[in-house]
Amino acid sequence: TTIGIIVTCNAWNFIDGLNGIASGLGALALLLFYLISGPNEIYIYGFKEFLLILSSITFGFFILNILTGRVFLGDTGSYLLGIIIGWSGVIIVTYNDNVSPWAIFTIIIYPASEITVSVFRRIIKKNSPFHADSFHLHSLFYKIMLYKFKINKQFLNSICGIVIFIFASLPGIYCLIIKGSFPKTLYAVFLFFILYILIY
């Protein structure tokens, strides 16, 4: 549990590189947690309401971030969002036997893929896994688009952020469609990770 929370917390910081990715996925993850978590009676009082309220707040931030690019989560915001999402996932699978841990993992597979690939990439290059670099999937995608299309950087930042957000949202939406059923969620995790590697 401790490792899972730490990894999720850092993963959200890793994906906070373009407008809308961290906040958009955070809002979506919290909303999907709300939708798959079942009746409120089996949880801590007010837990589901908390998920819905925080998802709405984060979605408002997402809209502002995408449209203006003038507000940022920063390290504190992304770490906070990551740790709330991590603990919410733990609470859901602890109190509801009908929700598979793989359903939670499917919803957050993009940040998990990002941090996994980043750590291994840095180790292979004999760099510290704790030192930041600019070789994340979203960073490379932005650089390629910037090279191909000579347009306003702020506008391109938001467009690239939306594209990555849509791509990263697919596993979570699929999880909702299949209602988090196992082993379909397990297959989805592996298929998305392979797809991420191929795209990378």
PDB file of C-alpha atoms in Angstrom:
ATOM      1  CA  THR A   1       0.000   0.000   0.000  1.00  0.00           C
ATOM      2  CA  THR A   2       2.784   2.404   0.938  1.00  0.00           C
ATOM      3  CA  ILE A   3       4.663   1.743  -2.301  1.00  0.00           C
ATOM      4  CA  GLY A   4       1.442   2.096  -4.312  1.00  0.00           C
ATOM      5  CA  ILE A   5       0.629   5.467  -2.733  1.00  0.00           C
ATOM      6  CA  ILE A   6       4.175   6.781  -3.261  1.00  0.00           C
ATOM      7  CA  VAL A   7       4.246   5.630  -6.888  1.00  0.00           C
ATOM      8  CA  THR A   8       0.811   7.095  -7.663  1.00  0.00           C
ATOM      9  CA  CYS A   9       1.754  10.357  -5.992  1.00  0.00           C
ATOM     10  CA  ASN A  10       4.947  10.652  -8.068  1.00  0.00           C
ATOM     11  CA  ALA A  11       3.275   9.397 -11.245  1.00  0.00           C
ATOM     12  CA  TRP A  12       0.905  12.364 -11.215  1.00  0.00           C
ATOM     13  CA  ASN A  13       3.882  14.662 -10.954  1.00  0.00           C
ATOM     14  CA  PHE A  14       5.538  12.881 -13.899  1.00  0.00           C
ATOM     15  CA  ILE A  15       2.569  13.484 -16.228  1.00  0.00           C
ATOM     16  CA  ASP A  16       2.224  17.158 -15.280  1.00  0.00           C
ATOM     17  CA  GLY A  17       4.167  18.396 -18.300  1.00  0.00           C
ATOM     18  CA  LEU A  18       1.535  19.781 -20.677  1.00  0.00           C
ATOM     19  CA  ASN A  19      -1.647  21.730 -20.100  1.00  0.00           C
ATOM     20  CA  GLY A  20      -4.541  19.583 -18.956  1.00  0.00           C
ATOM     21  CA  ILE A  21      -2.966  16.138 -18.623  1.00  0.00           C
ATOM     22  CA  ALA A  22      -2.556  15.849 -14.848  1.00  0.00           C
ATOM     23  CA  SER A  23      -5.690  17.805 -13.944  1.00  0.00           C
ATOM     24  CA  GLY A  24      -7.802  16.198 -16.690  1.00  0.00           C
ATOM     25  CA  LEU A  25      -6.795  12.665 -15.772  1.00  0.00           C
ATOM     26  CA  GLY A  26      -7.165  13.503 -12.091  1.00  0.00           C
ATOM     27  CA  ALA A  27     -10.720  14.730 -12.599  1.00  0.00           C
ATOM     28  CA  LEU A  28     -11.564  11.701 -14.740  1.00  0.00           C
ATOM     29  CA  ALA A  29     -10.016   9.212 -12.293  1.00  0.00           C
ATOM     30  CA  LEU A  30     -11.970  10.659  -9.359  1.00  0.00           C
ATOM     31  CA  LEU A  31     -15.192  10.638 -11.396  1.00  0.00           C
ATOM     32  CA  LEU A  32     -14.639   7.029 -12.480  1.00  0.00           C
ATOM     33  CA  PHE A  33     -13.887   6.063  -8.877  1.00  0.00           C
ATOM     34  CA  TYR A  34     -17.217   7.631  -7.934  1.00  0.00           C
ATOM     35  CA  LEU A  35     -19.057   5.734 -10.678  1.00  0.00           C
ATOM     36  CA  ILE A  36     -17.561   2.273 -10.066  1.00  0.00           C
ATOM     37  CA  SER A  37     -17.433   2.370  -6.274  1.00  0.00           C
ATOM     38  CA  GLY A  38     -20.981   1.199  -5.610  1.00  0.00           C
ATOM     39  CA  PRO A  39     -23.320   2.273  -2.781  1.00  0.00           C
ATOM     40  CA  ASN A  40     -22.142   4.984  -0.394  1.00  0.00           C
ATOM     41  CA  GLU A  41     -23.310   3.071   2.681  1.00  0.00           C
ATOM     42  CA  ILE A  42     -20.331   0.701   2.636  1.00  0.00           C
ATOM     43  CA  TYR A  43     -17.755   3.520   2.766  1.00  0.00           C
ATOM     44  CA  ILE A  44     -16.649   6.155   5.211  1.00  0.00           C
ATOM     45  CA  TYR A  45     -19.421   8.731   5.572  1.00  0.00           C
ATOM     46  CA  GLY A  46     -19.327  11.263   2.724  1.00  0.00           C
ATOM     47  CA  PHE A  47     -16.577   9.484   0.770  1.00  0.00           C
ATOM     48  CA  LYS A  48     -18.451   9.302  -2.529  1.00  0.00           C
ATOM     49  CA  GLU A  49     -19.582  12.917  -2.203  1.00  0.00           C
ATOM     50  CA  PHE A  50     -15.949  13.854  -1.619  1.00  0.00           C
ATOM     51  CA  LEU A  51     -14.932  12.091  -4.855  1.00  0.00           C
ATOM     52  CA  LEU A  52     -17.630  13.866  -6.861  1.00  0.00           C
ATOM     53  CA  ILE A  53     -16.901  17.312  -5.403  1.00  0.00           C
ATOM     54  CA  LEU A  54     -13.144  17.011  -5.875  1.00  0.00           C
ATOM     55  CA  SER A  55     -13.623  15.702  -9.419  1.00  0.00           C
ATOM     56  CA  SER A  56     -15.779  18.736 -10.234  1.00  0.00           C
ATOM     57  CA  ILE A  57     -13.254  21.158  -8.727  1.00  0.00           C
ATOM     58  CA  THR A  58     -10.376  19.529 -10.604  1.00  0.00           C
ATOM     59  CA  PHE A  59     -12.373  19.595 -13.847  1.00  0.00           C
ATOM     60  CA  GLY A  60     -12.885  23.347 -13.395  1.00  0.00           C
ATOM     61  CA  PHE A  61      -9.131  23.728 -12.982  1.00  0.00           C
ATOM     62  CA  PHE A  62      -8.617  21.580 -16.098  1.00  0.00           C
ATOM     63  CA  ILE A  63     -10.803  23.900 -18.202  1.00  0.00           C
ATOM     64  CA  LEU A  64      -8.979  26.988 -16.933  1.00  0.00           C
ATOM     65  CA  ASN A  65      -5.587  25.366 -17.527  1.00  0.00           C
ATOM     66  CA  ILE A  66      -6.446  24.253 -21.068  1.00  0.00           C
ATOM     67  CA  LEU A  67      -7.956  27.577 -22.129  1.00  0.00           C
ATOM     68  CA  THR A  68      -5.467  29.978 -20.573  1.00  0.00           C
ATOM     69  CA  GLY A  69      -2.355  28.039 -19.587  1.00  0.00           C
ATOM     70  CA  ARG A  70      -1.869  30.618 -16.838  1.00  0.00           C
ATOM     71  CA  VAL A  71      -2.509  28.366 -13.866  1.00  0.00           C
ATOM     72  CA  PHE A  72      -0.523  25.244 -13.044  1.00  0.00           C
ATOM     73  CA  LEU A  73      -0.806  22.394 -10.574  1.00  0.00           C
ATOM     74  CA  GLY A  74       2.903  22.562  -9.897  1.00  0.00           C
ATOM     75  CA  ASP A  75       4.642  19.989  -7.715  1.00  0.00           C
ATOM     76  CA  THR A  76       2.405  20.584  -4.716  1.00  0.00           C
ATOM     77  CA  GLY A  77      -0.821  20.330  -6.723  1.00  0.00           C
ATOM     78  CA  SER A  78       0.184  17.236  -8.672  1.00  0.00           C
ATOM     79  CA  TYR A  79       1.502  15.443  -5.571  1.00  0.00           C
ATOM     80  CA  LEU A  80      -1.672  16.303  -3.661  1.00  0.00           C
ATOM     81  CA  LEU A  81      -3.887  15.074  -6.479  1.00  0.00           C
ATOM     82  CA  GLY A  82      -1.822  11.897  -6.820  1.00  0.00           C
ATOM     83  CA  ILE A  83      -1.940  11.046  -3.132  1.00  0.00           C
ATOM     84  CA  ILE A  84      -5.719  11.639  -2.955  1.00  0.00           C
ATOM     85  CA  ILE A  85      -6.252   9.385  -5.983  1.00  0.00           C
ATOM     86  CA  GLY A  86      -3.941   6.733  -4.503  1.00  0.00           C
ATOM     87  CA  TRP A  87      -5.687   6.665  -1.134  1.00  0.00           C
ATOM     88  CA  SER A  88      -9.140   6.779  -2.764  1.00  0.00           C
ATOM     89  CA  GLY A  89      -8.266   3.657  -4.744  1.00  0.00           C
ATOM     90  CA  VAL A  90      -7.111   1.926  -1.569  1.00  0.00           C
ATOM     91  CA  ILE A  91     -10.329   2.879   0.253  1.00  0.00           C
ATOM     92  CA  ILE A  92     -12.505   1.616  -2.603  1.00  0.00           C
ATOM     93  CA  VAL A  93     -10.915  -1.840  -2.838  1.00  0.00           C
ATOM     94  CA  THR A  94     -10.744  -2.115   0.958  1.00  0.00           C
ATOM     95  CA  TYR A  95     -14.433  -1.423   1.558  1.00  0.00           C
ATOM     96  CA  ASN A  96     -15.936  -2.906  -1.605  1.00  0.00           C
ATOM     97  CA  ASP A  97     -15.169  -6.526  -2.486  1.00  0.00           C
ATOM     98  CA  ASN A  98     -16.964  -6.105  -5.821  1.00  0.00           C
ATOM     99  CA  VAL A  99     -14.317  -3.694  -7.150  1.00  0.00           C
ATOM    100  CA  SER A 100     -11.127  -5.365  -8.359  1.00  0.00           C
ATOM    101  CA  PRO A 101      -7.789  -3.669  -7.633  1.00  0.00           C
ATOM    102  CA  TRP A 102      -7.156  -4.131 -11.352  1.00  0.00           C
ATOM    103  CA  ALA A 103     -10.075  -1.787 -12.067  1.00  0.00           C
ATOM    104  CA  ILE A 104      -8.315   0.943 -10.079  1.00  0.00           C
ATOM    105  CA  PHE A 105      -5.042   0.172 -11.838  1.00  0.00           C
ATOM    106  CA  THR A 106      -6.732   0.288 -15.252  1.00  0.00           C
ATOM    107  CA  ILE A 107      -8.023   3.791 -14.523  1.00  0.00           C
ATOM    108  CA  ILE A 108      -4.532   5.064 -13.608  1.00  0.00           C
ATOM    109  CA  ILE A 109      -2.528   2.962 -16.089  1.00  0.00           C
ATOM    110  CA  TYR A 110      -1.234   5.934 -18.102  1.00  0.00           C
ATOM    111  CA  PRO A 111       0.537   7.597 -15.140  1.00  0.00           C
ATOM    112  CA  ALA A 112       1.719   4.141 -14.035  1.00  0.00           C
ATOM    113  CA  SER A 113       3.130   3.451 -17.506  1.00  0.00           C
ATOM    114  CA  GLU A 114       4.810   6.856 -17.577  1.00  0.00           C
ATOM    115  CA  ILE A 115       6.607   6.439 -14.268  1.00  0.00           C
ATOM    116  CA  THR A 116       7.605   2.824 -15.004  1.00  0.00           C
ATOM    117  CA  VAL A 117       9.118   3.646 -18.397  1.00  0.00           C
ATOM    118  CA  SER A 118      10.783   6.810 -17.061  1.00  0.00           C
ATOM    119  CA  VAL A 119      12.493   5.016 -14.183  1.00  0.00           C
ATOM    120  CA  PHE A 120      13.780   2.183 -16.396  1.00  0.00           C
ATOM    121  CA  ARG A 121      14.867   4.645 -19.098  1.00  0.00           C
ATOM    122  CA  ARG A 122      16.921   6.660 -16.613  1.00  0.00           C
ATOM    123  CA  ILE A 123      18.493   3.547 -15.090  1.00  0.00           C
ATOM    124  CA  ILE A 124      19.442   2.198 -18.543  1.00  0.00           C
ATOM    125  CA  LYS A 125      21.030   5.565 -19.363  1.00  0.00           C
ATOM    126  CA  LYS A 126      22.862   5.379 -16.010  1.00  0.00           C
ATOM    127  CA  ASN A 127      21.077   8.453 -14.709  1.00  0.00           C
ATOM    128  CA  SER A 128      19.389   8.813 -11.355  1.00  0.00           C
ATOM    129  CA  PRO A 129      15.716   7.771 -11.563  1.00  0.00           C
ATOM    130  CA  PHE A 130      14.974  10.757  -9.307  1.00  0.00           C
ATOM    131  CA  HIS A 131      16.384  13.389 -11.696  1.00  0.00           C
ATOM    132  CA  ALA A 132      13.929  14.996 -14.102  1.00  0.00           C
ATOM    133  CA  ASP A 133      14.360  14.796 -17.869  1.00  0.00           C
ATOM    134  CA  SER A 134      12.412  15.808 -20.965  1.00  0.00           C
ATOM    135  CA  PHE A 135      11.918  12.373 -22.517  1.00  0.00           C
ATOM    136  CA  HIS A 136       8.388  11.654 -21.306  1.00  0.00           C
ATOM    137  CA  LEU A 137       5.872  10.618 -23.962  1.00  0.00           C
ATOM    138  CA  HIS A 138       4.047  13.950 -23.730  1.00  0.00           C
ATOM    139  CA  SER A 139       7.337  15.879 -23.940  1.00  0.00           C
ATOM    140  CA  LEU A 140       8.446  14.034 -27.075  1.00  0.00           C
ATOM    141  CA  PHE A 141       5.016  14.428 -28.668  1.00  0.00           C
ATOM    142  CA  TYR A 142       5.088  18.176 -28.006  1.00  0.00           C
ATOM    143  CA  LYS A 143       8.604  18.518 -29.466  1.00  0.00           C
ATOM    144  CA  ILE A 144       7.607  16.636 -32.632  1.00  0.00           C
ATOM    145  CA  MET A 145       4.473  18.758 -33.095  1.00  0.00           C
ATOM    146  CA  LEU A 146       6.457  21.937 -32.426  1.00  0.00           C
ATOM    147  CA  TYR A 147       8.947  20.921 -35.108  1.00  0.00           C
ATOM    148  CA  LYS A 148       6.253  20.041 -37.657  1.00  0.00           C
ATOM    149  CA  PHE A 149       3.882  22.949 -37.014  1.00  0.00           C
ATOM    150  CA  LYS A 150       5.330  26.402 -36.439  1.00  0.00           C
ATOM    151  CA  ILE A 151       2.437  27.747 -34.385  1.00  0.00           C
ATOM    152  CA  ASN A 152       1.960  29.478 -31.053  1.00  0.00           C
ATOM    153  CA  LYS A 153       3.626  27.405 -28.312  1.00  0.00           C
ATOM    154  CA  GLN A 154       0.880  28.022 -25.755  1.00  0.00           C
ATOM    155  CA  PHE A 155      -1.827  26.916 -28.192  1.00  0.00           C
ATOM    156  CA  LEU A 156       0.193  23.853 -29.229  1.00  0.00           C
ATOM    157  CA  ASN A 157       0.822  22.989 -25.571  1.00  0.00           C
ATOM    158  CA  SER A 158      -2.918  22.814 -24.924  1.00  0.00           C
ATOM    159  CA  ILE A 159      -3.648  20.891 -28.147  1.00  0.00           C
ATOM    160  CA  CYS A 160      -0.968  18.298 -27.371  1.00  0.00           C
ATOM    161  CA  GLY A 161      -2.258  18.091 -23.795  1.00  0.00           C
ATOM    162  CA  ILE A 162      -5.777  17.342 -25.039  1.00  0.00           C
ATOM    163  CA  VAL A 163      -4.508  14.641 -27.427  1.00  0.00           C
ATOM    164  CA  ILE A 164      -2.524  12.893 -24.677  1.00  0.00           C
ATOM    165  CA  PHE A 165      -5.460  13.287 -22.264  1.00  0.00           C
ATOM    166  CA  ILE A 166      -7.810  11.557 -24.731  1.00  0.00           C
ATOM    167  CA  PHE A 167      -5.309   8.731 -25.285  1.00  0.00           C
ATOM    168  CA  ALA A 168      -4.737   8.316 -21.529  1.00  0.00           C
ATOM    169  CA  SER A 169      -8.501   8.332 -20.836  1.00  0.00           C
ATOM    170  CA  LEU A 170      -9.297   5.303 -22.996  1.00  0.00           C
ATOM    171  CA  PRO A 171      -8.464   2.584 -20.400  1.00  0.00           C
ATOM    172  CA  GLY A 172     -10.558   4.297 -17.720  1.00  0.00           C
ATOM    173  CA  ILE A 173     -13.547   4.676 -20.032  1.00  0.00           C
ATOM    174  CA  TYR A 174     -13.189   1.039 -21.079  1.00  0.00           C
ATOM    175  CA  CYS A 175     -13.074   0.066 -17.395  1.00  0.00           C
ATOM    176  CA  LEU A 176     -16.372   1.871 -16.834  1.00  0.00           C
ATOM    177  CA  ILE A 177     -17.956   0.145 -19.836  1.00  0.00           C
ATOM    178  CA  ILE A 178     -16.984  -3.321 -18.586  1.00  0.00           C
ATOM    179  CA  LYS A 179     -17.896  -2.254 -15.024  1.00  0.00           C
ATOM    180  CA  GLY A 180     -14.404  -3.042 -13.747  1.00  0.00           C
ATOM    181  CA  SER A 181     -14.816  -6.776 -14.278  1.00  0.00           C
ATOM    182  CA  PHE A 182     -11.840  -9.069 -13.833  1.00  0.00           C
ATOM    183  CA  PRO A 183      -9.965 -10.425 -15.851  1.00  0.00           C
ATOM    184  CA  LYS A 184     -10.902  -7.931 -18.588  1.00  0.00           C
ATOM    185  CA  THR A 185      -9.273  -5.143 -16.584  1.00  0.00           C
ATOM    186  CA  LEU A 186      -6.065  -7.165 -16.352  1.00  0.00           C
ATOM    187  CA  TYR A 187      -6.014  -7.622 -20.128  1.00  0.00           C
ATOM    188  CA  ALA A 188      -6.669  -3.906 -20.612  1.00  0.00           C
ATOM    189  CA  VAL A 189      -3.700  -2.997 -18.402  1.00  0.00           C
ATOM    190  CA  PHE A 190      -1.266  -5.156 -20.374  1.00  0.00           C
ATOM    191  CA  LEU A 191      -2.638  -4.125 -23.764  1.00  0.00           C
ATOM    192  CA  PHE A 192      -2.428  -0.421 -22.931  1.00  0.00           C
ATOM    193  CA  PHE A 193       1.095  -0.769 -21.553  1.00  0.00           C
ATOM    194  CA  ILE A 194       2.205  -2.518 -24.756  1.00  0.00           C
ATOM    195  CA  LEU A 195       0.492   0.197 -26.822  1.00  0.00           C
ATOM    196  CA  TYR A 196       2.247   2.878 -24.756  1.00  0.00           C
ATOM    197  CA  ILE A 197       5.637   1.225 -25.395  1.00  0.00           C
ATOM    198  CA  LEU A 198       4.964   0.942 -29.143  1.00  0.00           C
ATOM    199  CA  ILE A 199       3.923   4.599 -29.395  1.00  0.00           C
ATOM    200  CA  TYR A 200       6.889   5.676 -27.296  1.00  0.00           C
TER     201      TYR A 200
END
